[in-house]
Short mmCIF file of C-alpha atoms in Angstrom, two decimals:
data_model
loop_
_atom_site.label_atom_id
_atom_site.label_comp_id
_atom_site.label_asym_id
_atom_site.label_seq_id
_atom_site.Cartn_x
_atom_site.Cartn_y
_atom_site.Cartn_z
CA MET M 1 -111.50 1.89 -50.94
CA GLY M 2 -108.95 1.33 -48.49
CA LYS M 3 -105.44 0.29 -49.41
CA LEU M 4 -105.53 -3.18 -47.76
CA ALA M 5 -108.54 -3.96 -50.08
CA VAL M 6 -106.98 -2.69 -53.15
CA ARG M 7 -103.82 -4.72 -52.27
CA ALA M 8 -105.71 -7.94 -51.48
CA LEU M 9 -107.71 -7.49 -54.86
CA ARG M 10 -104.51 -6.80 -56.93
CA ALA M 11 -102.85 -10.17 -55.41
CA VAL M 12 -106.06 -11.93 -56.14
CA LEU M 13 -106.02 -10.64 -59.74
CA VAL M 14 -102.25 -11.54 -59.89
CA VAL M 15 -102.77 -15.12 -59.11
CA VAL M 16 -105.67 -15.81 -61.26
CA LEU M 17 -104.16 -14.14 -64.24
CA ALA M 18 -101.04 -16.36 -63.86
CA GLY M 19 -103.33 -19.07 -63.55
CA THR M 20 -104.74 -18.56 -66.74
CA VAL M 21 -101.66 -18.03 -68.34
CA PHE M 22 -100.52 -21.50 -66.97
CA VAL M 23 -103.64 -23.09 -68.15
CA GLN M 24 -103.26 -21.45 -71.79
CA ALA M 25 -99.75 -22.52 -71.81
CA GLY M 26 -100.99 -26.11 -71.18
CA MET M 27 -103.52 -26.15 -73.75
CA VAL M 28 -101.25 -24.87 -76.39
CA TRP M 29 -98.70 -27.72 -75.45
CA ALA M 30 -101.44 -30.30 -75.58
CA LEU M 31 -102.79 -28.80 -78.87
CA ALA M 32 -99.01 -29.25 -80.44
CA THR M 33 -98.00 -32.55 -78.81
CA ASP M 34 -101.07 -34.55 -77.58
CA PRO M 35 -103.04 -36.24 -80.52
CA GLU M 36 -106.62 -36.94 -80.10
CA ASP M 37 -107.51 -40.36 -79.31
CA GLY M 38 -111.24 -40.11 -80.76
CA SER M 39 -113.22 -40.49 -77.53
CA LEU M 40 -114.08 -36.53 -77.48
CA PRO M 41 -113.43 -33.49 -79.64
CA LEU M 42 -110.32 -32.48 -77.64
CA THR M 43 -109.04 -30.02 -80.18
CA PRO M 44 -112.32 -27.75 -80.39
CA LEU M 45 -112.25 -27.99 -76.25
CA ARG M 46 -108.76 -26.77 -76.06
CA VAL M 47 -109.34 -24.41 -78.28
CA ILE M 48 -112.21 -23.22 -76.38
CA THR M 49 -110.55 -23.29 -73.45
CA ILE M 50 -107.62 -20.90 -74.80
CA LEU M 51 -110.03 -18.60 -75.83
CA GLY M 52 -112.04 -18.86 -72.30
CA MET M 53 -108.76 -18.07 -70.69
CA VAL M 54 -108.51 -14.72 -73.03
CA SER M 55 -111.97 -13.53 -72.20
CA GLY M 56 -110.87 -14.09 -68.46
CA GLN M 57 -107.54 -12.21 -68.86
CA VAL M 58 -109.69 -9.45 -70.56
CA ALA M 59 -112.11 -8.93 -67.49
CA LEU M 60 -109.10 -9.11 -65.10
CA VAL M 61 -106.91 -6.54 -66.88
CA SER M 62 -110.24 -4.26 -67.18
CA VAL M 63 -110.75 -4.85 -63.47
CA TRP M 64 -107.32 -3.76 -62.75
CA ARG M 65 -107.80 -0.74 -64.35
CA LEU M 66 -110.98 0.29 -62.63
CA VAL M 67 -109.27 -0.41 -59.45
CA THR M 68 -106.66 1.89 -60.62
CA MET M 69 -109.15 4.51 -61.40
CA VAL M 70 -111.10 4.06 -57.99
CA ARG M 71 -107.87 4.97 -56.13
CA ARG M 72 -107.18 7.80 -58.06
CA GLY M 73 -110.73 9.07 -57.90
CA THR M 74 -111.40 9.17 -61.31
CA VAL M 75 -113.67 6.20 -62.04
CA PHE M 76 -116.56 8.60 -62.27
CA SER M 77 -115.47 9.49 -65.64
CA HIS M 78 -116.24 8.43 -69.58
CA ALA M 79 -112.98 6.71 -69.53
CA ALA M 80 -114.36 4.19 -67.07
CA PHE M 81 -117.12 2.85 -69.75
CA ARG M 82 -114.37 1.50 -71.93
CA TYR M 83 -113.33 -0.97 -69.15
CA VAL M 84 -116.66 -1.69 -67.90
CA ASP M 85 -117.57 -2.49 -71.61
CA ALA M 86 -114.79 -4.78 -71.98
CA VAL M 87 -115.64 -6.75 -68.61
CA ILE M 88 -119.46 -7.04 -70.28
CA GLY M 89 -117.85 -8.23 -73.68
CA ALA M 90 -115.72 -10.85 -71.79
CA ILE M 91 -118.51 -12.31 -69.91
CA VAL M 92 -120.64 -12.53 -73.03
CA ALA M 93 -117.84 -14.20 -74.72
CA ALA M 94 -117.35 -16.53 -71.92
CA ALA M 95 -121.00 -17.41 -72.09
CA LEU M 96 -120.90 -18.27 -75.76
CA LEU M 97 -117.88 -20.39 -75.19
CA TRP M 98 -119.58 -22.14 -72.43
CA PHE M 99 -122.47 -23.08 -74.88
CA ALA M 100 -120.12 -24.19 -77.15
CA VAL M 101 -118.77 -26.66 -74.66
CA THR M 102 -122.38 -27.62 -73.97
CA ALA M 103 -122.88 -28.17 -77.72
CA LEU M 104 -119.79 -30.23 -77.94
CA ASN M 105 -120.79 -32.30 -74.80
CA ALA M 106 -124.21 -32.90 -75.74
CA PRO M 107 -124.14 -35.89 -78.11
CA GLY M 108 -122.07 -37.91 -75.37
CA GLN M 109 -125.00 -37.18 -73.21
CA ARG M 110 -127.83 -38.59 -74.98
CA ALA M 111 -128.48 -41.19 -72.07
CA ASP M 112 -128.40 -38.64 -69.41
CA PRO M 113 -129.83 -34.97 -71.07
CA GLY M 114 -129.84 -33.66 -67.92
CA VAL M 115 -126.23 -32.98 -67.88
CA THR M 116 -126.97 -30.85 -70.78
CA VAL M 117 -129.75 -29.00 -69.50
CA ILE M 118 -127.49 -28.16 -66.27
CA MET M 119 -124.92 -26.89 -68.86
CA GLY M 120 -126.97 -24.78 -70.61
CA GLY M 121 -128.50 -23.43 -67.29
CA VAL M 122 -124.92 -22.51 -66.41
CA GLY M 123 -124.38 -20.63 -69.71
CA LEU M 124 -127.75 -18.47 -68.75
CA ALA M 125 -126.34 -17.62 -65.27
CA ILE M 126 -122.94 -16.57 -66.78
CA LEU M 127 -125.22 -14.30 -69.28
CA GLY M 128 -127.20 -13.16 -66.24
CA VAL M 129 -123.86 -11.98 -64.72
CA ALA M 130 -123.31 -9.97 -67.88
CA LEU M 131 -126.62 -8.24 -67.32
CA ILE M 132 -125.72 -7.59 -63.48
CA VAL M 133 -122.56 -5.65 -64.87
CA LEU M 134 -124.76 -4.06 -67.43
CA VAL M 135 -127.13 -2.40 -64.74
CA LEU M 136 -123.83 -1.59 -62.94
CA ARG M 137 -122.53 0.31 -65.79
CA MET M 138 -126.09 2.11 -65.90
CA LEU M 139 -125.43 3.23 -62.34
CA LEU M 140 -121.95 4.37 -63.30
CA ALA M 141 -123.50 6.59 -66.10
CA GLN M 142 -125.87 7.82 -63.81
CA ALA M 143 -123.20 8.57 -61.16
CA VAL M 144 -120.92 9.92 -64.11
CA ALA M 145 -123.91 12.38 -65.13
CA ARG M 146 -124.70 13.49 -61.55
CA ASP M 147 -120.99 14.43 -61.06
CA VAL M 148 -120.62 16.49 -64.53
CA GLU M 149 -123.79 18.11 -62.84
CA ALA M 150 -122.21 18.92 -59.67
CA ALA M 151 -118.94 20.15 -61.34
CA GLN M 152 -121.34 22.79 -63.33
CA MET M 153 -123.28 23.83 -60.45
CA GLN M 154 -119.87 24.13 -58.32
CA ALA M 155 -118.63 26.36 -61.25
CA GLU M 156 -121.84 28.76 -61.31
CA LEU M 157 -121.60 28.96 -57.50
CA ASP M 158 -118.23 29.69 -57.69
CA GLU M 159 -118.69 32.54 -60.15
CA VAL M 160 -121.57 34.20 -57.82
CA ILE M 161 -119.15 34.15 -54.98
#
C-alpha cells in the first residue's frame, strides 16, 4: 500500500471520526436540553444515534490499526484478526441499531408501509456488508496459514543449505 493511499485513507478516517464525535456531542446535548414534543420517540432515536456513532468509531479505529499493520508488513498475523472481528461486530451492531430505528419508525408508516420495507432492506444490506467482511476474514486466515507454512518451509530450506 503506497504512502499516498495510506495518508489519504487516514485523512478520511480522521474526518469521519471527527464527524461522528460532533454528532454524538449534538445528540448528548439534545438529550440533556431538548424535551420531546410527542410527535416522534426522540429519546430512543437519539440514544440509537449515539450508539450507532460508537459502532462507527470502533470500525474506524480498527481500520486505522489494520492500515498500520499493512504499512508495517504485519497484517498477515493472528493479531489482525482482533481488528477484523471488531469491524464485523461494529457492522452487525450498526445493522441491529438500524433495525431498531426501523421498528421505531414503523408505526408512523402505516399509510405507506413501503418505507418500512425499504428500511428493512437497508438493514439486510448492512448485514450483507458484515458477511462480506467475514469472507475477507476467511481470506486473511488462509493468507496467514500460507505465510506460516512458507516461513516453516524457509526454515527447513535454511537448515538444508
